[in-house]
JSON list of C-alpha atoms in Angstrom, two decimals:
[
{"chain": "Y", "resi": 26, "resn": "UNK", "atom": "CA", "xyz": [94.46, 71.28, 96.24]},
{"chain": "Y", "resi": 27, "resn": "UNK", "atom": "CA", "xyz": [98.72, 71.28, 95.48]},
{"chain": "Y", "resi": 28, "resn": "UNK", "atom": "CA", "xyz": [99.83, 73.80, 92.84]},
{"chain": "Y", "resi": 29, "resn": "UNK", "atom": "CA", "xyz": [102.16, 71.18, 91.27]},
{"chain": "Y", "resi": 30, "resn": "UNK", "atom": "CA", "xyz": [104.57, 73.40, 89.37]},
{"chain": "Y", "resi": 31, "resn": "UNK", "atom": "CA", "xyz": [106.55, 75.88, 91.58]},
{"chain": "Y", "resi": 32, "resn": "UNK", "atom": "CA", "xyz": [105.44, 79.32, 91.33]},
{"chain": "Y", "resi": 33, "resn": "UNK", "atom": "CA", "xyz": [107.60, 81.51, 88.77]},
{"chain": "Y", "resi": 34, "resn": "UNK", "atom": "CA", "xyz": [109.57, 83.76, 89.73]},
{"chain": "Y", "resi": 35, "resn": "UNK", "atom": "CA", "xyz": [109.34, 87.86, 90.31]},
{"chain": "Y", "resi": 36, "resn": "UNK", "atom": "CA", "xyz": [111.58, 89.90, 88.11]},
{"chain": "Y", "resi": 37, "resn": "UNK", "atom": "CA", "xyz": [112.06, 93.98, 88.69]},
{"chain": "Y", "resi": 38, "resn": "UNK", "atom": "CA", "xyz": [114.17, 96.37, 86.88]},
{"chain": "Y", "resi": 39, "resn": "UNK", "atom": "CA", "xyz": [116.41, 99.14, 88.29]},
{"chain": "Y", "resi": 40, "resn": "UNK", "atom": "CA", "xyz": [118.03, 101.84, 86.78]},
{"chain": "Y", "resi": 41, "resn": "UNK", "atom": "CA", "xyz": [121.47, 102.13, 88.88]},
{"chain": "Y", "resi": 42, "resn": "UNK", "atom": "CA", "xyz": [123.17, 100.43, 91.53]},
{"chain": "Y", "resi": 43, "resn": "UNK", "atom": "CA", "xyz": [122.08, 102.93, 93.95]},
{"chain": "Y", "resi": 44, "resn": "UNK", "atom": "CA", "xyz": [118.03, 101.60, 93.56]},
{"chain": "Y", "resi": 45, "resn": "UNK", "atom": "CA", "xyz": [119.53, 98.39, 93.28]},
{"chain": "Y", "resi": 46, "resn": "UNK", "atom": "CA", "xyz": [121.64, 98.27, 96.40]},
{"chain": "Y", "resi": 47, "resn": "UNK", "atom": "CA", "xyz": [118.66, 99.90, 98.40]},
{"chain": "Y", "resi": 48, "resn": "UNK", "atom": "CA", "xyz": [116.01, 97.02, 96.92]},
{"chain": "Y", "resi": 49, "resn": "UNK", "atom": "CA", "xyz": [118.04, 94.11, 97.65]},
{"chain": "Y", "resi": 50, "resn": "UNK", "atom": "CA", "xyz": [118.92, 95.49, 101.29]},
{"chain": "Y", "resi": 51, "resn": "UNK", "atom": "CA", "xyz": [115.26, 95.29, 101.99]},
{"chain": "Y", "resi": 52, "resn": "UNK", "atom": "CA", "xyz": [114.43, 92.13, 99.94]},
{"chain": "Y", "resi": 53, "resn": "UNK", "atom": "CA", "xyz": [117.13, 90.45, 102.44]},
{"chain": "Y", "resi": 54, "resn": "UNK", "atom": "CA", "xyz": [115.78, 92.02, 105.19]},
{"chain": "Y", "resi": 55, "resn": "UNK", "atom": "CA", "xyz": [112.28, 90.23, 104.54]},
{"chain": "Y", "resi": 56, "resn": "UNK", "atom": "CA", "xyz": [114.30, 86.39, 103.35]},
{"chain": "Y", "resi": 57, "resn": "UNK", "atom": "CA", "xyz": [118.18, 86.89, 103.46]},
{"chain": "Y", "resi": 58, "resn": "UNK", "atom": "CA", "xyz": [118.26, 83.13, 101.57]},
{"chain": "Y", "resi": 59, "resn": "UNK", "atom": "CA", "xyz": [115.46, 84.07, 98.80]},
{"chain": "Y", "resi": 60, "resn": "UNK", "atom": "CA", "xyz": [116.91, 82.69, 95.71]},
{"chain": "Y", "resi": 61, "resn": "UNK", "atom": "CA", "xyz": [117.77, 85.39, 93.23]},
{"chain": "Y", "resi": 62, "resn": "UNK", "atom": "CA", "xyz": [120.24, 85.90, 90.07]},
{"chain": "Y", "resi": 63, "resn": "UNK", "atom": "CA", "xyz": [120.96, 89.41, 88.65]},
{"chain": "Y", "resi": 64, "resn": "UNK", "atom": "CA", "xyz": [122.01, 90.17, 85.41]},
{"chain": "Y", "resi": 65, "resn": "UNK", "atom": "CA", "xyz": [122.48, 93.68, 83.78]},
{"chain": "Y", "resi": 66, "resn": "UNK", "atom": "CA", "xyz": [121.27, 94.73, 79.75]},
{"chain": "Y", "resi": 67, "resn": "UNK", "atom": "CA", "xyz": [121.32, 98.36, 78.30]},
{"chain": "Y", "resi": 68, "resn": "UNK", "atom": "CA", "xyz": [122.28, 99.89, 81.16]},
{"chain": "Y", "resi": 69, "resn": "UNK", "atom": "CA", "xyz": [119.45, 98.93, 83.69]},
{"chain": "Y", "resi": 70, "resn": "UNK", "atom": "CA", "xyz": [119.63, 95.93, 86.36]},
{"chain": "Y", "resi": 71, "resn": "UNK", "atom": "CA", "xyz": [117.59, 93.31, 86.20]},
{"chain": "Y", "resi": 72, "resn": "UNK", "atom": "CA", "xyz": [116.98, 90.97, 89.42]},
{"chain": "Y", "resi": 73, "resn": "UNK", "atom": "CA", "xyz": [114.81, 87.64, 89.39]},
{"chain": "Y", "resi": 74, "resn": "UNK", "atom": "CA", "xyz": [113.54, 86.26, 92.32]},
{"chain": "Y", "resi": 75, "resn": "UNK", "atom": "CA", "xyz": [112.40, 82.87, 93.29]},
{"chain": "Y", "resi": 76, "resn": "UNK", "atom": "CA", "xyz": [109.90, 83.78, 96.35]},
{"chain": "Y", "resi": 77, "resn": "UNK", "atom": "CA", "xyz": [107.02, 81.95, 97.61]},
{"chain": "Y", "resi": 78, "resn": "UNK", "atom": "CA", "xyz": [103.66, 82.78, 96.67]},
{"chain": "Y", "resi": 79, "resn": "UNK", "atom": "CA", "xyz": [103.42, 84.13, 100.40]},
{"chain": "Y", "resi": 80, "resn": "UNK", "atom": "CA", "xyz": [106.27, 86.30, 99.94]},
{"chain": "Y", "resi": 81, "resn": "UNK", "atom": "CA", "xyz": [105.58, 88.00, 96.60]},
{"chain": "Y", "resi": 82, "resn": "UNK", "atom": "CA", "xyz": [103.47, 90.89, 97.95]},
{"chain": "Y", "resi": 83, "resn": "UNK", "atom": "CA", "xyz": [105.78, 91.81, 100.42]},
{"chain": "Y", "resi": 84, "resn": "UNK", "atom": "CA", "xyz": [108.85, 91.61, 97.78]},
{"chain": "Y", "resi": 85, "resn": "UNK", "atom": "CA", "xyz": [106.90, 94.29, 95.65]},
{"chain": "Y", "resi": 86, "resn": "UNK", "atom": "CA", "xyz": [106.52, 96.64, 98.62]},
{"chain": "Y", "resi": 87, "resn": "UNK", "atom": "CA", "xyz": [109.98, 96.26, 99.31]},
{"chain": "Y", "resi": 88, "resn": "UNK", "atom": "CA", "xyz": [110.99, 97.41, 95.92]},
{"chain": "Y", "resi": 89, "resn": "UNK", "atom": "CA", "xyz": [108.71, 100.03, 95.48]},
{"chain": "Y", "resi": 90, "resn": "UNK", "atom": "CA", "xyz": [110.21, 103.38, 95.56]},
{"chain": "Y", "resi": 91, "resn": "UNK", "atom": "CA", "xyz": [113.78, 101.90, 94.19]},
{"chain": "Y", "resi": 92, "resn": "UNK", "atom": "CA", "xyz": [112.90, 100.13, 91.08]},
{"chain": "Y", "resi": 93, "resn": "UNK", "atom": "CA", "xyz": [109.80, 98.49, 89.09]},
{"chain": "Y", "resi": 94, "resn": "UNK", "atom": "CA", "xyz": [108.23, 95.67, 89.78]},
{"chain": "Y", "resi": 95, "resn": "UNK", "atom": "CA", "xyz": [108.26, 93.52, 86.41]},
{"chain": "Y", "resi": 96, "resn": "UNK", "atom": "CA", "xyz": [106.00, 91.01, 87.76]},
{"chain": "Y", "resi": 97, "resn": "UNK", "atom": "CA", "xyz": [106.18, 86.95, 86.12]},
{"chain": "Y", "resi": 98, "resn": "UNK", "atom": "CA", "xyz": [108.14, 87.39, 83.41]},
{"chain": "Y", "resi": 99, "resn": "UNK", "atom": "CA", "xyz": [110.77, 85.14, 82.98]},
{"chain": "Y", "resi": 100, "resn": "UNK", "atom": "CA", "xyz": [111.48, 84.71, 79.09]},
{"chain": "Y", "resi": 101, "resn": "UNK", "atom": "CA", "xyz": [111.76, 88.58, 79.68]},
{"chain": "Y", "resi": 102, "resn": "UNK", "atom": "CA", "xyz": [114.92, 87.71, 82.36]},
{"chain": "Y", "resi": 103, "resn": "UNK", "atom": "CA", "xyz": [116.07, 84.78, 79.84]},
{"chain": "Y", "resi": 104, "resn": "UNK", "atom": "CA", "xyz": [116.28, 87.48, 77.16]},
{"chain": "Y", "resi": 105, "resn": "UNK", "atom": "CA", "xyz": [118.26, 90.19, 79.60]},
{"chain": "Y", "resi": 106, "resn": "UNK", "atom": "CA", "xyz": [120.32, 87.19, 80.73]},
{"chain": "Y", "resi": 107, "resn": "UNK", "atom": "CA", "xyz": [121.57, 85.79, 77.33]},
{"chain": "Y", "resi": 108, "resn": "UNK", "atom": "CA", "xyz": [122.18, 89.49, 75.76]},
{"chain": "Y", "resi": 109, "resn": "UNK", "atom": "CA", "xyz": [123.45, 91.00, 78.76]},
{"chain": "Y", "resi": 110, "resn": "UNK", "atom": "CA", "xyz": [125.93, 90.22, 81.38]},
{"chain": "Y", "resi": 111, "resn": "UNK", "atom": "CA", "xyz": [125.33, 88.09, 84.23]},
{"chain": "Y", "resi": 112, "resn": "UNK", "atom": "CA", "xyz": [126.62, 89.53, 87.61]},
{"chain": "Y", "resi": 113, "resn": "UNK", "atom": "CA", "xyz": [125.26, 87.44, 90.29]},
{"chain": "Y", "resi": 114, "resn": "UNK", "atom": "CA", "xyz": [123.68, 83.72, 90.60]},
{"chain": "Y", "resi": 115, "resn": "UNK", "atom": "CA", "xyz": [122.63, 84.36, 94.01]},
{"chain": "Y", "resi": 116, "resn": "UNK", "atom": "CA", "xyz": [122.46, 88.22, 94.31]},
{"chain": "Y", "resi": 117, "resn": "UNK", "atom": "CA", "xyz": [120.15, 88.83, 97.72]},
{"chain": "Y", "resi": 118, "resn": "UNK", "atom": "CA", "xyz": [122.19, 86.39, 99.87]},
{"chain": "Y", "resi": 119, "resn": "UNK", "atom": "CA", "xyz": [125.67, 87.82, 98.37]},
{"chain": "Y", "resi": 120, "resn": "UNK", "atom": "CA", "xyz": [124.71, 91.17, 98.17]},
{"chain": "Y", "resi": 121, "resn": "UNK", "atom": "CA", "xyz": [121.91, 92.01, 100.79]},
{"chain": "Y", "resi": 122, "resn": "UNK", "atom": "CA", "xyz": [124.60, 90.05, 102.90]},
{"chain": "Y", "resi": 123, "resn": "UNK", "atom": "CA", "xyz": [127.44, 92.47, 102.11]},
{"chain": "Y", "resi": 124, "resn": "UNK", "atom": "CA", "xyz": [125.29, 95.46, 102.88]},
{"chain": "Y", "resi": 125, "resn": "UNK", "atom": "CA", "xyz": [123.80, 94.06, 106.08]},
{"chain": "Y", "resi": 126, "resn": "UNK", "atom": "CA", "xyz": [127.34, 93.71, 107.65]},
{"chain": "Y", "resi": 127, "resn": "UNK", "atom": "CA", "xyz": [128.71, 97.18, 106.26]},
{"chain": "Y", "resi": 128, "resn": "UNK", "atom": "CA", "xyz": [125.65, 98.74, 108.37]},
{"chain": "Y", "resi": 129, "resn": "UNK", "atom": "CA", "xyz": [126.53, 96.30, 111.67]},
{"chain": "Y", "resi": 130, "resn": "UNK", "atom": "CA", "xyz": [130.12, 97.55, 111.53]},
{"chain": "Y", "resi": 131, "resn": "UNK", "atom": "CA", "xyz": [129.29, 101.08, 111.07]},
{"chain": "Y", "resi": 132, "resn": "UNK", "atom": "CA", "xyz": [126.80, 100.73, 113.64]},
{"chain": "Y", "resi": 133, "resn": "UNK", "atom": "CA", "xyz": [128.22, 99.27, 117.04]},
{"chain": "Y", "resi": 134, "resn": "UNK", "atom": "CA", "xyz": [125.02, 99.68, 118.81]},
{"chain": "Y", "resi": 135, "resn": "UNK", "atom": "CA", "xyz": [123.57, 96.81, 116.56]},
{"chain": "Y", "resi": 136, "resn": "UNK", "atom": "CA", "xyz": [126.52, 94.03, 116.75]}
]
């Protein structure tokens, strides 16, 4: 049997940039082309990802220990989005990319 609506996607909170640089480093480490759009509201970071059903699991182990794992909630990230201030559209690739070169060019043994 086809699921015929696409799955919806993850959101997680984090409460700095630090927990939020250190989540999306691993997130792209696991799919450096998930589809993701970060936004922040009061202070926290919010970060919705569009991962496959596979891929979900893995995503909340990832972010465990850096932020909280919202679960399917996205009228939650609609509401974040539309009061708050939209930072990224595509925050793992441009992001998690960012960081993953900073640590190749401060680490020669890796390039």
């Amino acid at each position: 049997m086809r699921i015929k609506a696409p799955p919806q996607p993850l959101v997680f909170r984090f409460e700095d940039a630090t927990a939020l640089c250190g989540a999306v480093e691993n997130i792209y480490q696991l799919s450096p082309d998930v589809p993701s759009t970060l936004c922040r509201w009061q202070g926290k970071y919010f970060l919705q990802v569009n991962a496959k059903l596979g891929l979900r699991r893995q995503l909340a182990e990832a972010v465990k220990g850096c932020g909280d794992c919202l679960g399917i909630c996205p009228v939650l990230f609609a509401f974040c989005l539309e009061h708050g201030e939209e930072i990224s559209q595509d925050a793992v690739v441009q992001l998690g990319g960012a960081l993953a070169k900073r640590k190749i060019k401060g680490n020669p043994e890796k390039s």
